[in-house]
mmCIF file of C-alpha atoms in Angstrom:
data_model
loop_
_atom_site.group_PDB
_atom_site.id
_atom_site.type_symbol
_atom_site.label_atom_id
_atom_site.label_comp_id
_atom_site.label_asym_id
_atom_site.label_seq_id
_atom_site.Cartn_x
_atom_site.Cartn_y
_atom_site.Cartn_z
ATOM 1 C CA UNK A 283 7.374 4.479 23.492
ATOM 2 C CA UNK A 284 10.867 4.389 24.926
ATOM 3 C CA UNK A 285 12.650 7.640 25.769
ATOM 4 C CA UNK A 286 15.347 7.171 23.112
ATOM 5 C CA UNK A 287 12.824 7.176 20.253
ATOM 6 C CA UNK A 288 11.660 10.771 20.680
ATOM 7 C CA UNK A 289 14.454 12.405 22.695
ATOM 8 C CA UNK A 290 13.319 16.009 22.222
ATOM 9 C CA UNK A 291 9.663 15.383 22.996
ATOM 10 C CA UNK A 292 8.332 15.533 26.571
ATOM 11 C CA UNK A 293 6.920 12.150 27.693
ATOM 12 C CA UNK A 294 3.393 13.532 28.068
ATOM 13 C CA UNK A 295 3.367 14.593 24.369
ATOM 14 C CA UNK A 296 4.458 11.251 22.928
ATOM 15 C CA UNK A 297 1.779 9.249 21.168
ATOM 16 C CA UNK A 298 0.461 6.256 23.088
ATOM 17 C CA UNK A 299 1.222 3.294 20.792
ATOM 18 C CA UNK A 300 -0.492 0.016 21.630
ATOM 19 C CA UNK A 301 -1.609 -3.230 20.058
ATOM 20 C CA UNK A 302 -5.018 -4.827 20.424
ATOM 21 C CA UNK A 303 -7.132 -7.461 18.746
ATOM 22 C CA UNK A 304 -8.690 -6.422 15.450
ATOM 23 C CA UNK A 305 -12.244 -5.109 15.709
ATOM 24 C CA UNK A 306 -14.669 -5.237 12.814
ATOM 25 C CA UNK A 307 -14.720 -1.432 12.619
ATOM 26 C CA UNK A 308 -10.931 -1.456 12.003
ATOM 27 C CA UNK A 309 -11.425 -3.094 8.611
ATOM 28 C CA UNK A 310 -12.823 0.080 7.035
ATOM 29 C CA UNK A 311 -9.690 1.940 8.194
ATOM 30 C CA UNK A 312 -7.409 -0.810 6.843
ATOM 31 C CA UNK A 313 -9.258 -0.774 3.507
ATOM 32 C CA UNK A 314 -8.745 2.973 3.105
ATOM 33 C CA UNK A 315 -5.060 2.632 4.048
ATOM 34 C CA UNK A 316 -4.573 -0.127 1.469
ATOM 35 C CA UNK A 317 -5.903 2.255 -1.193
ATOM 36 C CA UNK A 318 -3.649 5.213 -0.313
ATOM 37 C CA UNK A 319 -1.775 5.962 -3.544
ATOM 38 C CA UNK A 320 1.575 6.736 -1.877
ATOM 39 C CA UNK A 321 1.389 3.591 0.264
ATOM 40 C CA UNK A 322 0.620 1.525 -2.844
ATOM 41 C CA UNK A 323 3.579 3.098 -4.665
ATOM 42 C CA UNK A 324 5.961 2.370 -1.780
ATOM 43 C CA UNK A 325 4.763 -1.160 -1.089
ATOM 44 C CA UNK A 326 4.069 -2.237 -4.665
ATOM 45 C CA UNK A 327 0.982 -3.976 -3.301
ATOM 46 C CA UNK A 328 -2.089 -4.015 -5.515
ATOM 47 C CA UNK A 329 -5.102 -2.915 -3.467
ATOM 48 C CA UNK A 330 -8.125 -5.192 -3.502
ATOM 49 C CA UNK A 331 -11.699 -4.183 -4.329
ATOM 50 C CA UNK A 332 -13.817 -3.837 -1.151
ATOM 51 C CA UNK A 333 -15.555 -7.252 -1.421
ATOM 52 C CA UNK A 334 -12.270 -9.075 -2.063
ATOM 53 C CA UNK A 335 -10.613 -7.163 0.773
ATOM 54 C CA UNK A 336 -13.353 -8.035 3.271
ATOM 55 C CA UNK A 337 -13.407 -11.694 2.152
ATOM 56 C CA UNK A 338 -9.621 -11.931 2.484
ATOM 57 C CA UNK A 339 -9.717 -10.517 6.015
ATOM 58 C CA UNK A 340 -12.690 -12.687 7.061
ATOM 59 C CA UNK A 341 -11.396 -15.992 5.664
ATOM 60 C CA UNK A 342 -7.609 -15.770 5.387
ATOM 61 C CA UNK A 343 -6.712 -13.607 8.390
ATOM 62 C CA UNK A 344 -9.361 -13.461 11.103
ATOM 63 C CA UNK A 345 -10.681 -17.028 10.644
ATOM 64 C CA UNK A 346 -7.217 -18.640 10.589
ATOM 65 C CA UNK A 347 -6.029 -19.449 14.106
ATOM 66 C CA UNK A 348 -2.411 -19.748 12.895
ATOM 67 C CA UNK A 349 -2.425 -16.061 11.908
ATOM 68 C CA UNK A 350 -1.458 -13.563 14.587
ATOM 69 C CA UNK A 351 -2.788 -10.099 13.780
ATOM 70 C CA UNK A 352 -3.032 -6.967 15.869
ATOM 71 C CA UNK A 353 -4.404 -3.493 15.296
ATOM 72 C CA UNK A 354 -1.858 -0.770 15.979
ATOM 73 C CA UNK A 355 -3.482 2.075 17.874
ATOM 74 C CA UNK A 356 -2.172 5.566 18.477
ATOM 75 C CA UNK A 357 -3.902 7.408 21.283
ATOM 76 C CA UNK A 358 -6.678 4.774 21.041
ATOM 77 C CA UNK A 359 -7.322 5.348 17.297
ATOM 78 C CA UNK A 360 -6.603 2.549 14.792
ATOM 79 C CA UNK A 361 -3.422 3.468 12.913
ATOM 80 C CA UNK A 362 -2.777 0.220 11.034
ATOM 81 C CA UNK A 363 -2.049 -3.432 11.615
ATOM 82 C CA UNK A 364 0.737 -5.991 11.971
ATOM 83 C CA UNK A 365 0.264 -9.618 10.980
ATOM 84 C CA UNK A 366 2.274 -12.861 11.021
ATOM 85 C CA UNK A 367 1.241 -15.879 8.936
ATOM 86 C CA UNK A 368 2.534 -19.193 7.641
ATOM 87 C CA UNK A 369 3.402 -19.309 3.938
ATOM 88 C CA UNK A 370 3.686 -22.757 2.393
ATOM 89 C CA UNK A 371 5.330 -23.631 -0.919
ATOM 90 C CA UNK A 372 5.439 -27.359 -1.492
ATOM 91 C CA UNK A 373 6.996 -28.878 1.600
ATOM 92 C CA UNK A 374 8.572 -25.605 2.743
ATOM 93 C CA UNK A 375 6.791 -23.620 5.409
ATOM 94 C CA UNK A 376 7.920 -20.143 6.499
ATOM 95 C CA UNK A 377 6.549 -17.608 8.974
ATOM 96 C CA UNK A 378 6.191 -14.112 7.481
ATOM 97 C CA UNK A 379 5.393 -10.741 8.959
ATOM 98 C CA UNK A 380 3.737 -7.770 7.320
ATOM 99 C CA UNK A 381 2.394 -4.425 8.451
ATOM 100 C CA UNK A 382 0.564 -1.398 7.193
ATOM 101 C CA UNK A 383 0.351 1.997 8.851
ATOM 102 C CA UNK A 384 -1.719 4.898 7.641
ATOM 103 C CA UNK A 385 0.279 7.752 6.155
ATOM 104 C CA UNK A 386 -0.395 10.176 9.074
ATOM 105 C CA UNK A 387 1.595 7.773 11.281
ATOM 106 C CA UNK A 388 4.713 7.497 9.119
ATOM 107 C CA UNK A 389 8.041 8.905 10.308
ATOM 108 C CA UNK A 390 6.969 9.376 13.933
ATOM 109 C CA UNK A 391 8.519 6.275 15.558
ATOM 110 C CA UNK A 392 5.131 4.564 15.679
ATOM 111 C CA UNK A 393 6.144 1.668 13.430
ATOM 112 C CA UNK A 394 9.265 1.139 15.535
ATOM 113 C CA UNK A 395 7.281 0.957 18.764
ATOM 114 C CA UNK A 396 4.488 -1.155 17.289
ATOM 115 C CA UNK A 397 6.886 -3.701 15.799
ATOM 116 C CA UNK A 398 8.765 -3.961 19.112
ATOM 117 C CA UNK A 399 5.475 -4.679 20.899
ATOM 118 C CA UNK A 400 4.443 -7.224 18.270
ATOM 119 C CA UNK A 401 7.746 -9.101 18.364
ATOM 120 C CA UNK A 402 7.355 -9.600 22.128
ATOM 121 C CA UNK A 403 4.334 -11.797 21.347
ATOM 122 C CA UNK A 404 5.259 -13.300 17.967
ATOM 123 C CA UNK A 405 8.046 -15.655 19.034
ATOM 124 C CA UNK A 406 8.260 -17.906 15.952
ATOM 125 C CA UNK A 407 11.708 -17.856 14.398
ATOM 126 C CA UNK A 408 12.933 -17.608 11.793
ATOM 127 C CA UNK A 409 10.569 -14.800 10.864
ATOM 128 C CA UNK A 410 10.688 -13.424 7.327
ATOM 129 C CA UNK A 411 9.667 -10.133 5.718
ATOM 130 C CA UNK A 412 9.853 -9.057 2.089
ATOM 131 C CA UNK A 413 9.302 -5.318 1.563
ATOM 132 C CA UNK A 414 9.637 -3.764 -1.890
ATOM 133 C CA UNK A 415 13.350 -3.134 -2.505
ATOM 134 C CA UNK A 416 12.822 0.642 -2.875
ATOM 135 C CA UNK A 417 10.856 0.917 0.382
ATOM 136 C CA UNK A 418 13.948 1.863 2.359
ATOM 137 C CA UNK A 419 11.960 3.088 5.380
ATOM 138 C CA UNK A 420 10.390 -0.345 5.807
ATOM 139 C CA UNK A 421 13.731 -2.105 5.338
ATOM 140 C CA UNK A 422 15.365 0.168 7.938
ATOM 141 C CA UNK A 423 12.491 -0.456 10.364
ATOM 142 C CA UNK A 424 12.978 -4.216 10.098
ATOM 143 C CA UNK A 425 16.768 -3.951 10.423
ATOM 144 C CA UNK A 426 16.380 -1.880 13.625
ATOM 145 C CA UNK A 427 14.621 -4.918 15.082
ATOM 146 C CA UNK A 428 17.317 -7.409 14.100
ATOM 147 C CA UNK A 429 16.091 -8.530 10.674
ATOM 148 C CA UNK A 430 18.963 -9.120 8.246
ATOM 149 C CA UNK A 431 18.836 -9.148 4.432
ATOM 150 C CA UNK A 432 19.358 -12.616 2.982
ATOM 151 C CA UNK A 433 18.473 -12.049 -0.669
ATOM 152 C CA UNK A 434 15.722 -10.880 -2.933
ATOM 153 C CA UNK A 435 12.447 -12.311 -4.183
ATOM 154 C CA UNK A 436 10.181 -11.317 -7.030
ATOM 155 C CA UNK A 437 6.498 -10.570 -6.779
ATOM 156 C CA UNK A 438 5.408 -10.149 -10.366
ATOM 157 C CA UNK A 439 7.692 -7.597 -12.006
ATOM 158 C CA UNK A 440 8.879 -6.149 -8.688
ATOM 159 C CA UNK A 441 11.960 -7.085 -6.706
ATOM 160 C CA UNK A 442 11.616 -7.289 -2.921
ATOM 161 C CA UNK A 443 14.276 -7.579 -0.236
ATOM 162 C CA UNK A 444 14.007 -10.790 1.797
ATOM 163 C CA UNK A 445 14.924 -10.241 5.441
ATOM 164 C CA UNK A 446 15.079 -12.753 8.281
ATOM 165 C CA UNK A 447 14.934 -12.489 12.052
ATOM 166 C CA UNK A 448 16.508 -15.575 13.599
ATOM 167 C CA UNK A 449 16.559 -14.964 17.347
ATOM 168 C CA UNK A 450 13.753 -13.778 19.630
ATOM 169 C CA UNK A 451 14.227 -10.220 20.840
#
């Protein structure tokens, strides 16, 4: 974590934020995080039942070599994940990014550091994100990394902010 993210905290007390490949044991952590009621409220994402969750991760994320996914670790413990994938609608193809951190890791600069690390490896541009419009913390996180709002999209009854990152960091 860079010094400017936690200016009042001595370097030896800052959490060690890293990315690594997803391990099978991480999926249980991700499943619990997806079912956290406050995270669901903020993201407006409907959590999947365990079997559907595990199938989605096995077939749509881990088995797809066009998906780039990393586990975010804090002091070697899985704290969440960041993923980039191709979304196709008709002839249009867009690269999206999404992330999920467990609630104990919110508001500590961990998302900022993890996204910076991820964007060093995910070089596809433009890169899109579409957080729920009321999830201001997520929108601010993306904007800190150069994403700019370009409109809104609807997912069911919910409006989401569409942001784009056009240049590699």
